Amino acid sequence: MAFVQQSSPHAHNARPTSKVMLWVILAALPGLLAQTLFFGWGNLINVVWCIVIALASEAAILKLRSKPVAFFLRDNTAAVTGLLLGLSLPQFAPWWVSAVAVISAIVIAKQLYGGLGSNPFNPAMVGYALVLISFPVAMTTNWAEPALLWNNAPGFGDTLAAIASGQQTAIDGWTMATPLDEYKHKIATHTAAEVLSHPTFGEGFAKGWEWINAAFLAGGIVLIGLRIITWHIPAAVLGALVAMSLAFGSNADQYTPLSLHLLAGGTMLGAFFIATDPVSAATSHQGKLIYGAGIGVLIYLIRSWGNYPDAVAFSVLLMNFAVPFIDHYTPPRTYGHHKARRGLPSRGRS
């Protein structure tokens, strides 16, 4: 009888990928709920549409590759990709923009590299960056105006009709520039007090966006508590963003204030749900800190001096490029061995 020999340590009861991805979906639901409450039905419609397209795209490419379709769809990774894109895209983004983003993420960024575990880049951010560069009008003019779902927000039918119409721009009365975009372009000719008086902003924060980011922060803490992710990447992203803002952006009359960096845009979604992708992120704890800090620094640099007001997608993708280099110089300690010595050997020691 032949026995399979495996090296130690022998881990037991490891969480299957499908369960891990399911927890990620559940942890993101509070953020989706907050988006729906403060900006209407757009994100919920986008999430459902993106997940359907993600599952269909994954099934089609798996069929072409002669892979078992049902087996791979059950890992929920395609659903998570669709969820992240639905949460990230503008509320009134045309249906075809969402479809292009999702198909690019699943087919090009994931399956063409070999599928789950082989993709060097975050699939959702590849899809997002592609449509942002290719369709800038549709991606910058379709952000919903802050409006409570039960008060002034467009109805479900109206929102669905606007998305399904396929037009690159939605109705003017329903849309508004994002807080980061508004501040970035107005602060050059206005004072901070004048910019913050715009209807986009509430009590010194981005109206509605602070609750969305708080919801994603709460979901991320749940994932850390369940050990689905570790604290290293989110802490490094937020810590580096705070440090850069305090060092270079203390004057609110010249640069976006720290409160908006943290509580507007996709900061918490990016730190806890996007940057922590286990496939495209760094491996060791030390590597995760470097990787996360790089993302935080890049977010601040692009937001402050680049052409894009949010920058999470580009920051994550640029650091994905650096992951092989980071992993090479920060290897995890082999089980049962001491950490490898660095530098040249001392005299008298072989």
Short mmCIF file of C-alpha atoms in Angstrom, two decimals:
data_model
loop_
_atom_site.label_atom_id
_atom_site.label_comp_id
_atom_site.label_asym_id
_atom_site.label_seq_id
_atom_site.Cartn_x
_atom_site.Cartn_y
_atom_site.Cartn_z
CA MET A 1 0.00 0.00 0.00
CA ALA A 2 1.34 3.44 -0.94
CA PHE A 3 1.04 6.28 1.56
CA VAL A 4 1.06 9.96 0.71
CA GLN A 5 3.86 11.67 2.63
CA GLN A 6 3.40 15.32 3.55
CA SER A 7 5.75 17.58 5.45
CA SER A 8 4.79 19.22 8.73
CA PRO A 9 3.11 21.26 10.02
CA HIS A 10 -0.15 19.46 9.44
CA ALA A 11 -3.01 21.98 9.48
CA HIS A 12 -6.49 20.75 10.25
CA ASN A 13 -9.93 22.17 9.50
CA ALA A 14 -8.68 24.87 7.12
CA ARG A 15 -11.45 27.12 5.86
CA PRO A 16 -12.44 26.35 2.28
CA THR A 17 -12.19 29.20 -0.21
CA SER A 18 -15.96 29.25 -0.68
CA LYS A 19 -16.52 29.92 3.04
CA VAL A 20 -13.84 32.63 3.16
CA MET A 21 -15.39 34.40 0.16
CA LEU A 22 -18.84 34.08 1.68
CA TRP A 23 -17.64 35.87 4.82
CA VAL A 24 -16.16 38.64 2.66
CA ILE A 25 -19.53 39.07 0.94
CA LEU A 26 -21.38 39.17 4.26
CA ALA A 27 -18.91 41.67 5.75
CA ALA A 28 -19.40 44.00 2.76
CA LEU A 29 -23.20 44.04 3.08
CA PRO A 30 -23.28 46.85 5.71
CA GLY A 31 -21.37 49.06 3.29
CA LEU A 32 -23.78 48.19 0.48
CA LEU A 33 -26.70 48.96 2.78
CA ALA A 34 -25.19 52.37 3.65
CA GLN A 35 -24.62 53.14 -0.05
CA THR A 36 -28.26 52.31 -0.78
CA LEU A 37 -29.60 54.36 2.13
CA PHE A 38 -27.59 57.49 1.30
CA PHE A 39 -27.34 57.35 -2.51
CA GLY A 40 -30.31 55.34 -3.71
CA TRP A 41 -30.67 52.05 -5.55
CA GLY A 42 -27.77 52.41 -7.98
CA ASN A 43 -25.11 50.41 -6.16
CA LEU A 44 -27.52 47.59 -5.30
CA ILE A 45 -28.52 47.29 -8.96
CA ASN A 46 -24.88 47.41 -10.01
CA VAL A 47 -23.91 44.71 -7.52
CA VAL A 48 -26.60 42.30 -8.73
CA TRP A 49 -25.80 43.00 -12.38
CA CYS A 50 -22.03 42.66 -11.88
CA ILE A 51 -22.35 39.38 -9.97
CA VAL A 52 -24.56 37.92 -12.73
CA ILE A 53 -22.07 38.97 -15.42
CA ALA A 54 -19.14 37.67 -13.34
CA LEU A 55 -20.70 34.24 -12.89
CA ALA A 56 -21.69 34.05 -16.56
CA SER A 57 -18.22 35.12 -17.73
CA GLU A 58 -16.49 32.67 -15.44
CA ALA A 59 -18.78 29.83 -16.56
CA ALA A 60 -18.16 30.63 -20.24
CA ILE A 61 -14.38 30.74 -19.97
CA LEU A 62 -14.28 27.61 -17.80
CA LYS A 63 -16.35 25.82 -20.43
CA LEU A 64 -13.91 26.94 -23.14
CA ARG A 65 -11.02 25.66 -21.01
CA SER A 66 -12.80 22.34 -20.44
CA LYS A 67 -12.83 22.88 -16.68
CA PRO A 68 -15.63 21.74 -14.32
CA VAL A 69 -17.90 24.79 -14.26
CA ALA A 70 -19.97 24.05 -11.14
CA PHE A 71 -16.90 23.12 -9.08
CA PHE A 72 -15.13 26.44 -9.70
CA LEU A 73 -18.23 28.62 -9.47
CA ARG A 74 -18.87 27.31 -5.97
CA ASP A 75 -15.68 28.93 -4.64
CA ASN A 76 -17.52 32.32 -4.73
CA THR A 77 -14.46 34.20 -6.02
CA ALA A 78 -16.25 35.37 -9.16
CA ALA A 79 -19.13 36.62 -7.02
CA VAL A 80 -16.71 38.61 -4.85
CA THR A 81 -15.16 40.20 -7.94
CA GLY A 82 -18.61 41.23 -9.15
CA LEU A 83 -19.50 42.52 -5.68
CA LEU A 84 -16.37 44.68 -5.42
CA LEU A 85 -16.95 46.19 -8.85
CA GLY A 86 -20.61 46.84 -8.10
CA LEU A 87 -19.60 48.65 -4.91
CA SER A 88 -16.90 50.68 -6.68
CA LEU A 89 -18.64 51.81 -9.87
CA PRO A 90 -20.74 55.00 -10.07
CA GLN A 91 -24.38 54.57 -9.08
CA PHE A 92 -25.67 55.47 -12.55
CA ALA A 93 -22.93 53.79 -14.59
CA PRO A 94 -24.39 52.46 -17.87
CA TRP A 95 -24.98 48.71 -17.93
CA TRP A 96 -22.38 48.16 -20.65
CA VAL A 97 -19.64 49.92 -18.67
CA SER A 98 -20.24 47.53 -15.77
CA ALA A 99 -20.27 44.58 -18.17
CA VAL A 100 -16.96 45.59 -19.76
CA ALA A 101 -15.37 46.01 -16.32
CA VAL A 102 -16.54 42.63 -15.05
CA ILE A 103 -15.71 40.68 -18.22
CA SER A 104 -12.24 42.23 -18.30
CA ALA A 105 -11.71 41.35 -14.63
CA ILE A 106 -12.82 37.73 -14.96
CA VAL A 107 -11.57 36.80 -18.43
CA ILE A 108 -8.41 38.87 -18.82
CA ALA A 109 -7.17 39.54 -15.29
CA LYS A 110 -8.09 36.16 -13.80
CA GLN A 111 -8.74 33.30 -16.20
CA LEU A 112 -6.15 34.13 -18.86
CA TYR A 113 -3.50 33.90 -16.13
CA GLY A 114 -4.71 30.43 -15.14
CA GLY A 115 -7.62 31.13 -12.81
CA LEU A 116 -7.80 31.39 -9.04
CA GLY A 117 -4.40 31.62 -7.37
CA SER A 118 -2.48 32.52 -10.54
CA ASN A 119 -3.48 36.12 -11.20
CA PRO A 120 -0.73 38.64 -10.35
CA PHE A 121 -3.13 41.60 -10.30
CA ASN A 122 -6.35 42.26 -8.43
CA PRO A 123 -9.03 41.35 -11.02
CA ALA A 124 -11.64 43.83 -9.82
CA MET A 125 -9.18 46.72 -9.93
CA VAL A 126 -8.00 45.74 -13.42
CA GLY A 127 -11.61 45.97 -14.61
CA TYR A 128 -12.20 49.25 -12.79
CA ALA A 129 -9.01 50.89 -14.09
CA LEU A 130 -9.75 49.75 -17.63
CA VAL A 131 -13.19 51.38 -17.78
CA LEU A 132 -11.97 54.49 -15.94
CA ILE A 133 -9.33 55.09 -18.59
CA SER A 134 -11.48 53.97 -21.53
CA PHE A 135 -14.77 55.68 -20.59
CA PRO A 136 -13.86 58.71 -18.45
CA VAL A 137 -17.15 60.53 -19.07
CA ALA A 138 -19.29 57.61 -17.93
CA MET A 139 -17.05 56.99 -14.93
CA THR A 140 -16.89 60.58 -13.67
CA THR A 141 -20.35 62.03 -14.36
CA ASN A 142 -22.63 59.31 -12.99
CA TRP A 143 -22.03 59.57 -9.23
CA ALA A 144 -25.32 60.04 -7.41
CA GLU A 145 -26.14 63.16 -5.47
CA PRO A 146 -26.41 62.46 -1.71
CA ALA A 147 -30.09 61.78 -1.06
CA LEU A 148 -31.76 59.57 1.53
CA LEU A 149 -33.47 56.53 0.06
CA TRP A 150 -36.77 57.40 1.75
CA ASN A 151 -36.61 61.11 0.95
CA ASN A 152 -35.22 62.58 -2.29
CA ALA A 153 -33.44 59.67 -3.97
CA PRO A 154 -34.72 58.48 -7.39
CA GLY A 155 -36.98 55.43 -7.21
CA PHE A 156 -35.89 51.91 -8.04
CA GLY A 157 -37.63 51.96 -11.43
CA ASP A 158 -36.16 55.32 -12.41
CA THR A 159 -32.66 54.24 -11.39
CA LEU A 160 -32.95 50.94 -13.27
CA ALA A 161 -34.20 52.76 -16.36
CA ALA A 162 -31.28 55.23 -16.24
CA ILE A 163 -28.73 52.40 -15.98
CA ALA A 164 -30.45 50.30 -18.66
CA SER A 165 -30.68 53.23 -21.09
CA GLY A 166 -26.96 52.92 -21.76
CA GLN A 167 -26.41 56.67 -21.94
CA GLN A 168 -23.01 57.87 -20.78
CA THR A 169 -24.47 60.64 -18.61
CA ALA A 170 -27.45 60.40 -16.28
CA ILE A 171 -29.96 63.14 -15.44
CA ASP A 172 -28.15 66.23 -14.12
CA GLY A 173 -30.45 66.61 -11.13
CA TRP A 174 -29.53 63.13 -9.91
CA THR A 175 -25.77 63.35 -10.17
CA MET A 176 -22.97 65.33 -8.55
CA ALA A 177 -19.18 65.28 -8.38
CA THR A 178 -17.70 63.10 -5.66
CA PRO A 179 -16.38 64.91 -2.54
CA LEU A 180 -12.74 64.18 -3.38
CA ASP A 181 -13.22 65.41 -6.95
CA GLU A 182 -15.09 68.52 -5.80
CA TYR A 183 -12.44 69.46 -3.24
CA LYS A 184 -9.49 68.71 -5.53
CA HIS A 185 -10.70 70.98 -8.32
CA LYS A 186 -12.23 73.78 -6.25
CA ILE A 187 -9.52 74.32 -3.64
CA ALA A 188 -7.22 75.97 -6.21
CA THR A 189 -9.56 78.98 -6.47
CA HIS A 190 -11.55 78.82 -3.21
CA THR A 191 -10.88 78.60 0.52
CA ALA A 192 -11.55 75.42 2.45
CA ALA A 193 -14.60 76.98 4.10
CA GLU A 194 -16.06 77.91 0.71
CA VAL A 195 -15.48 74.44 -0.73
CA LEU A 196 -16.98 72.69 2.30
CA SER A 197 -20.13 74.80 1.98
CA HIS A 198 -21.00 72.91 -1.21
CA PRO A 199 -23.99 70.52 -0.87
CA THR A 200 -21.64 67.56 -1.41
CA PHE A 201 -20.28 68.07 2.11
CA GLY A 202 -21.99 67.73 5.45
CA GLU A 203 -20.57 68.76 8.82
CA GLY A 204 -16.96 68.95 7.63
CA PHE A 205 -17.23 65.49 6.06
CA ALA A 206 -18.51 64.10 2.80
CA LYS A 207 -22.26 63.83 3.21
CA GLY A 208 -23.23 60.15 3.43
CA TRP A 209 -19.74 58.95 2.58
CA GLU A 210 -18.62 58.97 6.22
CA TRP A 211 -21.29 56.41 7.08
CA ILE A 212 -20.38 54.26 4.09
CA ASN A 213 -16.73 54.23 5.10
CA ALA A 214 -17.69 53.52 8.72
CA ALA A 215 -19.75 50.54 7.54
CA PHE A 216 -16.86 49.12 5.50
CA LEU A 217 -14.55 49.72 8.48
CA ALA A 218 -16.91 47.71 10.69
CA GLY A 219 -17.05 44.92 8.13
CA GLY A 220 -13.27 44.90 7.87
CA ILE A 221 -12.90 44.62 11.64
CA VAL A 222 -15.23 41.60 11.53
CA LEU A 223 -12.99 39.98 8.90
CA ILE A 224 -9.94 40.60 11.10
CA GLY A 225 -11.74 39.19 14.13
CA LEU A 226 -12.64 36.05 12.17
CA ARG A 227 -9.03 35.81 10.90
CA ILE A 228 -10.21 35.97 7.30
CA ILE A 229 -7.65 38.75 6.82
CA THR A 230 -4.86 40.06 9.04
CA TRP A 231 -4.53 43.61 10.33
CA HIS A 232 -1.24 44.33 8.60
CA ILE A 233 -2.40 45.58 5.19
CA PRO A 234 -5.35 47.75 6.36
CA ALA A 235 -3.30 49.26 9.18
CA ALA A 236 -0.39 50.00 6.84
CA VAL A 237 -2.66 51.54 4.18
CA LEU A 238 -4.44 53.81 6.66
CA GLY A 239 -1.28 54.60 8.64
CA ALA A 240 0.66 55.64 5.54
CA LEU A 241 -2.27 57.71 4.29
CA VAL A 242 -2.52 59.48 7.66
CA ALA A 243 1.24 60.07 7.80
CA MET A 244 1.35 61.52 4.28
CA SER A 245 -1.62 63.78 4.95
CA LEU A 246 -0.13 65.10 8.20
CA ALA A 247 3.28 65.62 6.61
CA PHE A 248 2.22 67.31 3.37
CA GLY A 249 -1.44 68.28 3.60
CA SER A 250 -1.95 70.02 6.93
CA ASN A 251 -3.12 73.22 5.18
CA ALA A 252 -6.74 72.60 4.19
CA ASP A 253 -6.68 75.69 1.96
CA GLN A 254 -4.22 73.93 -0.33
CA TYR A 255 -4.75 70.20 0.07
CA THR A 256 -7.57 67.78 0.83
CA PRO A 257 -7.89 67.43 4.63
CA LEU A 258 -7.26 64.14 6.42
CA SER A 259 -10.94 63.68 7.32
CA LEU A 260 -11.87 63.51 3.64
CA HIS A 261 -8.99 61.19 2.81
CA LEU A 262 -10.27 58.71 5.40
CA LEU A 263 -14.03 59.17 5.21
CA ALA A 264 -14.68 60.01 1.57
CA GLY A 265 -14.24 57.89 -1.52
CA GLY A 266 -13.21 54.26 -1.38
CA THR A 267 -10.61 54.40 1.40
CA MET A 268 -12.06 51.80 3.78
CA LEU A 269 -13.37 49.59 1.00
CA GLY A 270 -9.92 49.64 -0.54
CA ALA A 271 -8.01 49.08 2.70
CA PHE A 272 -10.07 46.16 4.03
CA PHE A 273 -11.66 44.48 1.01
CA ILE A 274 -9.53 45.24 -2.07
CA ALA A 275 -5.90 45.56 -0.93
CA THR A 276 -6.22 42.38 1.17
CA ASP A 277 -6.79 40.09 -1.82
CA PRO A 278 -4.81 37.01 -0.74
CA VAL A 279 -3.61 36.14 -4.26
CA SER A 280 -2.20 39.46 -5.47
CA ALA A 281 -1.00 40.84 -2.10
CA ALA A 282 2.30 40.22 -0.32
CA THR A 283 2.72 37.00 1.68
CA SER A 284 4.62 37.59 4.93
CA HIS A 285 3.54 39.94 7.70
CA GLN A 286 6.52 42.20 7.05
CA GLY A 287 5.78 42.13 3.34
CA LYS A 288 2.14 43.02 3.96
CA LEU A 289 3.18 46.08 5.96
CA ILE A 290 5.43 47.27 3.12
CA TYR A 291 2.77 46.48 0.53
CA GLY A 292 0.03 48.28 2.45
CA ALA A 293 2.22 51.29 3.20
CA GLY A 294 3.05 51.59 -0.49
CA ILE A 295 -0.66 51.64 -1.33
CA GLY A 296 -1.33 54.35 1.27
CA VAL A 297 1.51 56.53 -0.01
CA LEU A 298 0.40 56.13 -3.63
CA ILE A 299 -3.22 56.94 -2.77
CA TYR A 300 -2.13 60.25 -1.26
CA LEU A 301 0.27 61.11 -4.09
CA ILE A 302 -2.25 60.40 -6.86
CA ARG A 303 -5.09 62.13 -5.03
CA SER A 304 -3.01 65.23 -4.39
CA TRP A 305 -0.99 65.62 -7.60
CA GLY A 306 -2.45 63.15 -10.09
CA ASN A 307 -5.42 63.39 -12.43
CA TYR A 308 -7.66 60.94 -10.56
CA PRO A 309 -9.38 62.02 -7.33
CA ASP A 310 -9.67 58.61 -5.62
CA ALA A 311 -6.70 56.51 -6.80
CA VAL A 312 -7.36 53.27 -4.88
CA ALA A 313 -7.42 51.13 -8.03
CA PHE A 314 -4.18 52.47 -9.49
CA SER A 315 -2.41 52.31 -6.13
CA VAL A 316 -3.33 48.66 -5.62
CA LEU A 317 -2.32 47.70 -9.17
CA LEU A 318 1.03 49.50 -8.93
CA MET A 319 1.83 47.68 -5.69
CA ASN A 320 0.73 44.39 -7.28
CA PHE A 321 3.67 44.95 -9.64
CA ALA A 322 5.98 45.20 -6.62
CA VAL A 323 4.71 42.07 -4.82
CA PRO A 324 7.27 39.62 -6.34
CA PHE A 325 10.09 41.97 -5.28
CA ILE A 326 8.61 42.40 -1.78
CA ASP A 327 8.08 38.65 -1.35
CA HIS A 328 11.66 37.96 -2.46
CA TYR A 329 13.14 40.15 0.28
CA THR A 330 10.59 39.41 3.01
CA PRO A 331 10.12 35.63 2.94
CA PRO A 332 8.04 34.15 5.76
CA ARG A 333 9.97 32.18 8.38
CA THR A 334 10.01 28.46 7.65
CA TYR A 335 8.15 26.49 10.31
CA GLY A 336 10.60 25.17 12.90
CA HIS A 337 13.47 27.44 11.86
CA HIS A 338 14.80 30.75 13.10
CA LYS A 339 14.52 33.87 11.01
CA ALA A 340 17.30 34.01 8.41
CA ARG A 341 20.20 36.34 9.16
CA ARG A 342 20.55 39.40 6.95
CA GLY A 343 23.69 41.11 5.72
CA LEU A 344 27.29 39.95 5.54
CA PRO A 345 28.59 37.37 8.05
CA SER A 346 30.59 38.68 10.99
CA ARG A 347 34.32 38.05 11.25
CA GLY A 348 35.25 34.70 12.73
CA ARG A 349 31.94 33.13 11.77
CA SER A 350 31.62 30.89 8.78
#
